[in-house]
Amino acid sequence: MKHVLPVLTVLVAILALWYAGAVAMNGRWARDQAARAGVEIGLAEILRDTMQQERPVLPAPHQVAAEFGKTVFATKVTSKRSLVWHGWVTLSATAVGFALGSAAGILLAIGIVHSRAMDLSVMPWAIASQTVPILAIAPMVIVVLSSMGVTGLLPKAIISAWLSFFPVVVGMVKGLRAPDAMQLDQLRTWGASRAQTFWKLRLPASMPYLFASLKVSVAASLVGAIVGELPAGATAGLGARLLSGSYYGQTVMIWAALLAAAALAAALVGLIAGVERVVLRRMGMAR
Amino acid sequence: MIWLWAALATWAGATALNVALAGSALAGRRAVRLAIPALFGATLMVLWEGAVRGLKVSPVILPPPSAIGARIAADLPLLWTDFVQTIVKGALPGYAIGCGAAVLVAVLIDRSPFLQRGLLPVGNFVAALPVVGIAPILVMWFGFDWQSKAAVVVVMVFFPVLVNMVAGLAATDRMQRDLMATWSASYWQGLAKLRLPAALPFLFNGLKIATTLALIGAIVAEFFGSPTRGMGFRISTAVGQLALDLVWAEIAVAALTGSAFYGLVALIERGLTFWHPSQRARA
């Protein structure tokens, strides 16, 4: 509980800064309008106006909250104006990509731990692949796959899988190597085969590492799915919502989509953390 | 077909060689440790080239590496202007400002446990968010040129570096701090001589993550509007013209830049944190 008060203070400070920023950045527009209309406006009018512009430079928090509430709760879920619907499109791509990426990551890590040749040849490239700004390839992946007839969910899922596989590889390699020499020797004295060592020692020992990297990679795969929606005129998903908002200057819409993306990220990370807590407790590894 | 078989044969041969090399007594040598991944990378290229030629894949879907290489050689001036626009003007200033600000903030909030307890969960939360999403907003605020790209980069690199730096400043143990106290070191002396050096491994962890984020931020921000140059601009327009060899050329430049940037930061890290166990184990 000792964290609640400081966190609340910081959040309140952010909100206050946000309101101040809204007044400062939207004030010019309000003054310009007044000058054009030939009226003198005082501070009170400026304050009132900056809080309720239709296309503000920086929408005030309550405007974003209102738009978020309207598009999430007051709109039918099946409607194209509903953020829930857009969020669902993004979430499904994220989920498929996350599943593909983490499965590939775990398999690759198992290969790396068991084959020295693979460790020496693949690992440097896995690291190098992450210094590549992979999101830059996103538009191309989408266009190429759609020219081969693959459209919809899968191209986005591939991008998000690519982003999410690396944290899993690194974490899982570390985890599978976590058992120390004493434990490995113990299994050898019991005449355990490699498969038995893997199932009974390495895999259980890797669980805390696996979950730590899954939390990173689920956030990364959400980023991948959103960026995958940017190019090629996607019409559905939070990324498409960001793009059309920026085309039409609908700042409130962008901020509401951002808020939805943040909520989604928090929910996904929270979900993994919940699974982690249950699994580690059942395994007797909870800290 | 002959191309495909030749490529597959090369792949099998190189893999066998790699397995033999990795299992042999030579595997400890530095040259061999570099040769194995290099061989693997070269094999991937050969496999790519062979598959594209052997299966007659249209260059609109996947150009072979040789075509991409030819494109790079032919379009060097174009690639250079894009590089200057995106990397030198967008990513690097943003990286410097963002990391500098994060380190400063970390040092400033270091004296207040209250602020730390408040900022750290928020910072961790923001670090997990899809921060690229603010790109359209910043493009609206700062215009289409490099300023908006640098701003996106600042926001993207700030939180990972902040979180790592705060963790790093907390990395000294009680005994070391007590020792500084017995020498009657002031707060700033303790900071400069003990805690900042101790924070360096953590800081570099954040800085290395931030190198990739900086490139991603600068490139993705160009998807939302840019002058008629820049790597992100070129990628999105070249995709529209199905000039995929140019797209791959840009990607190759981005990959090289990303690796070089990361390598540079890692080199500086090795120079500054030579005392840390993770660096000494490798030597």
XYZ file of C-alpha atoms in Angstrom, chain A residues 125-225:
101
model
C 21.960 -13.636 -35.769
C 19.049 -13.675 -33.363
C 20.695 -10.747 -31.581
C 21.519 -9.008 -34.857
C 17.927 -9.445 -36.028
C 16.835 -7.226 -33.165
C 19.180 -4.399 -34.022
C 17.268 -4.246 -37.300
C 14.368 -1.821 -37.025
C 11.985 -4.617 -37.900
C 8.935 -2.393 -37.920
C 10.392 -0.787 -41.029
C 9.699 -4.026 -42.866
C 6.067 -4.057 -41.767
C 4.617 -2.300 -44.807
C 6.539 -4.567 -47.125
C 5.470 -7.761 -45.382
C 1.849 -6.667 -45.656
C 2.080 -5.759 -49.342
C 4.056 -8.855 -50.308
C 1.741 -11.210 -48.478
C -1.339 -9.551 -49.910
C 0.116 -9.878 -53.416
C 0.431 -13.604 -52.700
C -3.188 -13.667 -51.640
C -2.663 -13.695 -47.892
C -4.633 -10.878 -46.321
C -6.390 -10.039 -43.106
C -5.146 -11.345 -39.828
C -2.065 -13.322 -40.783
C 0.294 -10.604 -42.124
C -0.196 -8.544 -38.968
C 0.275 -11.642 -36.844
C 3.575 -12.386 -38.589
C 4.913 -8.919 -37.787
C 3.879 -9.195 -34.183
C 5.349 -12.709 -33.996
C 8.673 -11.393 -35.278
C 8.733 -8.741 -32.590
C 7.743 -11.100 -29.812
C 10.008 -14.068 -30.520
C 13.285 -12.493 -29.486
C 12.618 -11.727 -25.811
C 11.357 -15.307 -25.465
C 14.506 -16.781 -27.056
C 16.819 -14.815 -24.798
C 14.835 -15.417 -21.625
C 14.250 -19.086 -22.364
C 17.922 -19.800 -23.194
C 18.861 -18.193 -19.906
C 16.144 -20.164 -18.110
C 17.008 -23.524 -19.635
C 20.611 -22.941 -18.579
C 19.583 -21.873 -15.082
C 20.060 -25.289 -13.406
C 23.556 -25.324 -11.940
C 26.211 -27.973 -12.413
C 25.338 -29.664 -9.123
C 21.741 -30.256 -10.158
C 22.776 -31.505 -13.604
C 25.322 -33.854 -12.008
C 22.633 -35.151 -9.678
C 20.454 -36.117 -12.644
C 23.439 -37.744 -14.332
C 24.095 -39.899 -11.275
C 20.476 -41.016 -11.529
C 21.165 -42.020 -15.143
C 18.658 -39.543 -16.565
C 18.494 -39.252 -20.337
C 18.678 -35.857 -22.059
C 14.915 -35.877 -22.537
C 14.351 -36.634 -18.865
C 16.776 -33.915 -17.833
C 14.871 -31.533 -20.064
C 11.378 -32.371 -18.802
C 12.218 -32.806 -15.123
C 14.899 -30.183 -14.525
C 15.516 -27.675 -17.314
C 11.928 -26.912 -18.263
C 10.618 -26.396 -14.718
C 13.682 -24.322 -13.840
C 13.077 -22.049 -16.811
C 9.525 -21.053 -15.858
C 10.289 -17.793 -13.990
C 12.497 -16.652 -16.882
C 9.863 -17.678 -19.412
C 7.138 -15.635 -17.765
C 9.368 -12.603 -17.352
C 10.103 -12.606 -21.073
C 6.499 -13.418 -22.030
C 5.442 -10.190 -20.343
C 7.921 -8.231 -22.448
C 6.995 -10.043 -25.629
C 3.229 -9.654 -25.288
C 3.693 -5.894 -25.140
C 6.011 -6.085 -28.147
C 3.517 -8.124 -30.134
C 0.812 -5.529 -29.485
C 3.137 -2.866 -30.897
C 3.735 -5.126 -33.897
C 0.027 -5.605 -34.543
